Short mmCIF file of C-alpha atoms in Angstrom, two decimals:
data_model
loop_
_atom_site.label_atom_id
_atom_site.label_comp_id
_atom_site.label_asym_id
_atom_site.label_seq_id
_atom_site.Cartn_x
_atom_site.Cartn_y
_atom_site.Cartn_z
CA MET A 1 71.29 -40.62 -6.48
CA PRO A 2 67.61 -39.66 -6.48
CA PRO A 3 66.40 -36.36 -7.94
CA HIS A 4 66.34 -33.22 -5.84
CA TYR A 5 62.89 -32.00 -4.95
CA ARG A 6 61.77 -28.67 -3.54
CA PHE A 7 58.46 -28.24 -1.72
CA ARG A 8 57.09 -25.23 -3.60
CA TYR A 9 53.45 -24.71 -2.84
CA THR A 10 50.30 -25.93 -1.16
CA GLY A 11 47.21 -26.04 -3.34
CA ILE A 12 43.73 -25.85 -1.90
CA ARG A 13 40.35 -25.75 -3.61
CA VAL A 14 38.05 -22.84 -2.93
CA ARG A 15 34.38 -22.24 -3.61
CA ASP A 16 34.61 -18.45 -4.06
CA LEU A 17 37.93 -17.14 -5.26
CA ASP A 18 37.20 -13.52 -4.36
CA ALA A 19 36.31 -14.45 -0.79
CA SER A 20 39.41 -16.57 -0.39
CA VAL A 21 41.74 -13.99 -1.91
CA TRP A 22 40.27 -11.47 0.52
CA PHE A 23 40.95 -13.76 3.45
CA TYR A 24 44.54 -14.66 2.63
CA ARG A 25 45.55 -11.28 1.26
CA GLU A 26 43.60 -8.72 3.23
CA ALA A 27 43.16 -10.59 6.50
CA LEU A 28 46.39 -12.62 6.66
CA GLY A 29 48.67 -10.22 4.79
CA MET A 30 49.79 -12.43 1.92
CA GLU A 31 50.67 -10.83 -1.38
CA LEU A 32 49.05 -11.84 -4.64
CA VAL A 33 51.72 -13.27 -6.96
CA TRP A 34 49.43 -14.10 -9.86
CA ARG A 35 45.76 -14.56 -10.62
CA GLY A 36 44.29 -15.76 -13.85
CA PRO A 37 42.39 -18.36 -15.81
CA VAL A 38 43.62 -21.91 -16.25
CA GLU A 39 42.73 -23.16 -19.69
CA SER A 40 43.05 -26.87 -18.91
CA THR A 41 40.43 -26.73 -16.15
CA SER A 42 38.32 -23.77 -17.32
CA GLY A 43 38.90 -22.53 -13.82
CA GLU A 44 40.78 -19.72 -12.17
CA VAL A 45 43.81 -19.74 -9.91
CA ALA A 46 45.40 -17.32 -7.47
CA LEU A 47 48.92 -17.70 -6.10
CA LEU A 48 49.86 -15.94 -2.86
CA ARG A 49 52.76 -15.84 -0.48
CA THR A 50 53.85 -14.08 2.66
CA PRO A 51 56.05 -11.18 1.50
CA GLY A 52 59.71 -12.13 1.66
CA THR A 53 59.08 -15.89 1.64
CA SER A 54 58.99 -18.37 -1.20
CA HIS A 55 56.40 -21.04 -0.36
CA GLN A 56 53.16 -20.23 -2.13
CA LEU A 57 49.53 -20.94 -1.41
CA GLU A 58 47.62 -21.80 -4.57
CA LEU A 59 43.87 -21.21 -4.52
CA SER A 60 42.10 -23.14 -7.27
CA HIS A 61 38.54 -22.55 -8.31
CA TYR A 62 36.97 -25.12 -10.60
CA PRO A 63 33.71 -24.20 -12.32
CA SER A 64 30.81 -26.43 -11.33
CA GLY A 65 29.96 -29.02 -13.93
CA SER A 66 33.36 -28.85 -15.56
CA GLY A 67 34.12 -32.46 -14.75
CA LEU A 68 37.55 -31.32 -13.67
CA PRO A 69 39.75 -32.01 -11.86
CA PRO A 70 39.69 -35.81 -12.04
CA PRO A 71 37.68 -37.63 -9.37
CA TYR A 72 39.30 -37.14 -6.00
CA ARG A 73 38.70 -39.25 -2.96
CA GLU A 74 37.03 -37.15 -0.32
CA GLY A 75 38.63 -37.10 3.08
CA ASP A 76 40.03 -34.97 5.81
CA GLU A 77 43.65 -35.08 4.77
CA LEU A 78 44.11 -31.33 5.10
CA ASP A 79 44.52 -30.79 8.81
CA HIS A 80 45.29 -27.08 8.83
CA LEU A 81 47.44 -24.27 7.46
CA ALA A 82 49.64 -22.49 10.00
CA PHE A 83 50.65 -18.84 10.19
CA GLY A 84 53.06 -17.37 12.67
CA VAL A 85 52.15 -14.05 14.27
CA GLU A 86 53.77 -12.29 17.19
CA ASP A 87 50.69 -11.56 19.29
CA VAL A 88 48.06 -14.25 18.84
CA PHE A 89 45.57 -12.58 21.19
CA ARG A 90 45.68 -9.31 19.27
CA ALA A 91 45.52 -11.10 15.93
CA VAL A 92 42.37 -12.99 16.92
CA ASP A 93 40.71 -9.80 18.14
CA GLU A 94 41.58 -8.07 14.89
CA LEU A 95 40.33 -10.91 12.71
CA ARG A 96 37.13 -11.34 14.70
CA GLY A 97 36.44 -7.65 14.23
CA ARG A 98 36.69 -8.16 10.48
CA GLY A 99 34.16 -10.96 10.52
CA VAL A 100 36.52 -13.93 10.49
CA ARG A 101 35.16 -16.97 12.32
CA VAL A 102 37.19 -18.00 15.36
CA ARG A 103 37.10 -21.67 16.29
CA VAL A 104 39.61 -21.85 19.17
CA ASP A 105 40.56 -18.77 21.17
CA PRO A 106 44.06 -18.34 22.52
CA PRO A 107 45.91 -19.57 24.47
CA GLY A 108 44.51 -22.91 23.31
CA THR A 109 45.97 -26.09 24.69
CA GLY A 110 49.59 -27.04 25.15
CA GLY A 111 52.52 -24.86 26.07
CA ILE A 112 52.56 -22.61 23.00
CA VAL A 113 50.03 -19.82 22.58
CA ARG A 114 47.88 -20.64 19.59
CA ALA A 115 44.41 -20.15 18.13
CA PHE A 116 42.40 -21.45 15.21
CA VAL A 117 40.28 -19.43 12.80
CA LEU A 118 38.38 -20.59 9.72
CA ASP A 119 38.99 -19.54 6.15
CA PRO A 120 35.96 -18.90 3.91
CA ASP A 121 35.65 -22.61 3.10
CA GLY A 122 35.94 -23.71 6.70
CA ILE A 123 39.59 -24.75 6.47
CA TRP A 124 41.26 -24.56 9.86
CA VAL A 125 43.96 -21.88 9.98
CA GLU A 126 46.25 -22.02 12.98
CA LEU A 127 47.77 -18.87 14.40
CA VAL A 128 50.82 -19.64 16.45
CA ALA A 129 53.02 -17.38 18.52
CA ASP A 130 56.08 -16.67 16.42
CA PRO A 131 58.79 -14.44 17.85
CA ALA A 132 60.38 -14.30 14.39
CA THR A 133 57.38 -12.41 13.03
CA PRO A 134 57.88 -8.68 13.57
CA ALA A 135 55.55 -6.81 15.88
CA THR A 136 53.35 -4.11 14.35
CA MET B 1 47.93 -1.59 10.99
CA PRO B 2 47.06 -5.30 11.05
CA PRO B 3 49.46 -7.90 12.49
CA HIS B 4 52.17 -9.44 10.34
CA TYR B 5 51.62 -13.06 9.52
CA ARG B 6 54.03 -15.62 8.11
CA PHE B 7 52.84 -18.78 6.35
CA ARG B 8 54.91 -21.37 8.22
CA TYR B 9 53.65 -24.84 7.51
CA THR B 10 51.08 -27.08 5.92
CA GLY B 11 49.59 -29.74 8.14
CA ILE B 12 48.12 -32.93 6.79
CA ARG B 13 46.68 -35.95 8.55
CA VAL B 14 48.17 -39.34 7.88
CA ARG B 15 47.01 -42.85 8.63
CA ASP B 16 50.47 -44.41 9.01
CA LEU B 17 53.20 -42.07 10.14
CA ASP B 18 56.05 -44.40 9.21
CA ALA B 19 54.75 -44.80 5.66
CA SER B 20 54.30 -41.06 5.23
CA VAL B 21 57.70 -40.20 6.67
CA TRP B 22 59.21 -42.70 4.25
CA PHE B 23 57.43 -41.07 1.32
CA TYR B 24 58.30 -37.45 2.10
CA ARG B 25 61.79 -38.13 3.40
CA GLU B 26 63.13 -41.07 1.44
CA ALA B 27 61.20 -40.61 -1.81
CA LEU B 28 60.90 -36.81 -1.99
CA GLY B 29 64.10 -35.88 -0.21
CA MET B 30 62.73 -33.85 2.69
CA GLU B 31 64.63 -33.77 5.96
CA LEU B 32 63.05 -34.68 9.26
CA VAL B 33 63.06 -31.64 11.53
CA TRP B 34 61.32 -33.25 14.47
CA ARG B 35 59.23 -36.27 15.33
CA GLY B 36 57.55 -36.98 18.60
CA PRO B 37 54.39 -37.44 20.62
CA VAL B 38 51.81 -34.70 21.09
CA GLU B 39 50.34 -34.88 24.54
CA SER B 40 47.21 -32.87 23.79
CA THR B 41 46.05 -35.29 21.08
CA SER B 42 47.74 -38.51 22.28
CA GLY B 43 49.05 -38.63 18.74
CA GLU B 44 52.38 -38.27 17.02
CA VAL B 45 53.72 -35.60 14.72
CA ALA B 46 56.56 -35.35 12.23
CA LEU B 47 57.82 -32.08 10.78
CA LEU B 48 59.74 -32.10 7.51
CA ARG B 49 61.14 -29.59 5.07
CA THR B 50 63.15 -29.49 1.89
CA PRO B 51 66.77 -28.88 2.96
CA GLY B 52 67.62 -25.19 2.76
CA THR B 53 63.99 -24.01 2.82
CA SER B 54 61.81 -22.89 5.70
CA HIS B 55 58.24 -23.98 4.93
CA GLN B 56 57.47 -27.18 6.76
CA LEU B 57 55.14 -30.08 6.13
CA GLU B 58 53.55 -31.34 9.33
CA LEU B 59 52.34 -34.92 9.35
CA SER B 60 49.86 -35.57 12.14
CA HIS B 61 48.75 -38.97 13.24
CA TYR B 62 45.79 -39.16 15.59
CA PRO B 63 45.15 -42.45 17.33
CA SER B 64 41.81 -44.01 16.44
CA GLY B 65 39.17 -43.55 19.08
CA SER B 66 40.91 -40.61 20.68
CA GLY B 67 38.05 -38.26 19.87
CA LEU B 68 40.62 -35.74 18.73
CA PRO B 69 40.99 -33.49 16.89
CA PRO B 70 37.61 -31.79 17.14
CA PRO B 71 35.03 -32.76 14.52
CA TYR B 72 36.11 -31.55 11.11
CA ARG B 73 33.90 -31.11 8.09
CA GLU B 74 34.95 -33.61 5.46
CA GLY B 75 35.68 -32.24 2.04
CA ASP B 76 38.17 -32.06 -0.75
CA GLU B 77 39.78 -28.79 0.21
CA LEU B 78 43.30 -30.10 -0.16
CA ASP B 79 43.91 -30.04 -3.88
CA HIS B 80 47.55 -31.09 -3.97
CA LEU B 81 51.06 -30.48 -2.67
CA ALA B 82 53.61 -29.37 -5.27
CA PHE B 83 57.31 -30.18 -5.51
CA GLY B 84 59.69 -28.78 -8.07
CA VAL B 85 62.18 -31.13 -9.69
CA GLU B 86 64.42 -30.53 -12.66
CA ASP B 87 63.60 -33.63 -14.72
CA VAL B 88 60.00 -34.71 -14.18
CA PHE B 89 60.28 -37.72 -16.51
CA ARG B 90 63.26 -39.12 -14.64
CA ALA B 91 61.67 -38.39 -11.28
CA VAL B 92 58.52 -40.32 -12.18
CA ASP B 93 60.54 -43.28 -13.40
CA GLU B 94 62.54 -43.26 -10.22
CA LEU B 95 59.50 -43.03 -7.96
CA ARG B 96 57.58 -45.69 -9.88
CA GLY B 97 60.55 -48.00 -9.45
CA ARG B 98 60.28 -47.51 -5.70
CA GLY B 99 56.63 -48.44 -5.65
CA VAL B 100 55.09 -44.98 -5.61
CA ARG B 101 51.73 -44.80 -7.38
CA VAL B 102 51.70 -42.54 -10.43
CA ARG B 103 48.41 -40.92 -11.33
CA VAL B 104 49.33 -38.65 -14.27
CA ASP B 105 52.47 -39.27 -16.30
CA PRO B 106 54.47 -36.39 -17.75
CA PRO B 107 54.21 -34.21 -19.71
CA GLY B 108 50.62 -33.86 -18.48
CA THR B 109 48.46 -31.07 -19.83
CA GLY B 110 49.30 -27.44 -20.34
CA GLY B 111 52.58 -25.87 -21.34
CA ILE B 112 54.62 -26.87 -18.31
CA VAL B 113 55.92 -30.41 -17.89
CA ARG B 114 54.25 -31.92 -14.85
CA ALA B 115 53.10 -35.19 -13.33
CA PHE B 116 51.07 -36.34 -10.36
CA VAL B 117 51.92 -39.11 -7.94
CA LEU B 118 50.08 -40.23 -4.81
CA ASP B 119 51.35 -40.14 -1.27
CA PRO B 120 50.57 -43.09 1.03
CA ASP B 121 47.15 -41.63 1.88
CA GLY B 122 46.23 -40.89 -1.72
CA ILE B 123 47.00 -37.19 -1.54
CA TRP B 124 47.90 -35.84 -4.96
CA VAL B 125 51.51 -34.69 -5.15
CA GLU B 126 52.41 -32.62 -8.19
CA LEU B 127 55.88 -32.77 -9.68
CA VAL B 128 56.57 -29.73 -11.78
CA ALA B 129 59.55 -28.86 -13.92
CA ASP B 130 61.63 -26.45 -11.89
CA PRO B 131 64.86 -25.12 -13.39
CA ALA B 132 65.79 -23.74 -9.97
CA THR B 133 66.09 -27.26 -8.58
CA PRO B 134 69.61 -28.57 -9.16
CA ALA B 135 70.13 -31.53 -11.45
CA THR B 136 71.52 -34.69 -9.95
#
């Protein structure tokens, strides 16, 4: 029988850790689980999660010129990160008012109401109508 | 008060949906939640998750020449995806035996036992010692 695996977190690289922590914590309501230096990379890491959930988002900042992490093939493998929110229209208005860049306004295409905004590094963040997310 | 958001899934692009579904389902033990065509992109999507958890991994395949999704700035924003597993050494042996490419053997660097393998598209997948993951 093969080992049991658990999908624990998604790690993205960021250019400015303060800007990214602001975006995911202050704009998208995640809580900061831990932030601190990483000796092996001479960099700094922040771990965040939506309160009450377990999957974490790891933001890694590597100092320029550190030679770390190992060479990585550039590509467009990261398609997007998705957040549920009850009212996508209101969420986009609120984020736009805080200076967040909006790439696709709701309702978007397809049958589900959705929108796309950009994180500080230009990563596409999908906002999707999610009845399970409490109204505010 | 700002809206409440919930981090729901991580979406990656894949070149060969069958190969990627094999990797995440057969090799890393995720369960297939849904797989089917996406009319708006003429592509196909698979949603997976570790059994008993809620955060999903979305694998998106876009047909070549479709012109979709919209232009996306290439980069190396996706650092890695992380899976917990009780015995990292055994997991790496098992995956290597199934043809999975291993990039960093355990114990790796730092105080925590970890390793890195590659998914079919070369995305770095971290395996990290996770006492919460049941032994097999």
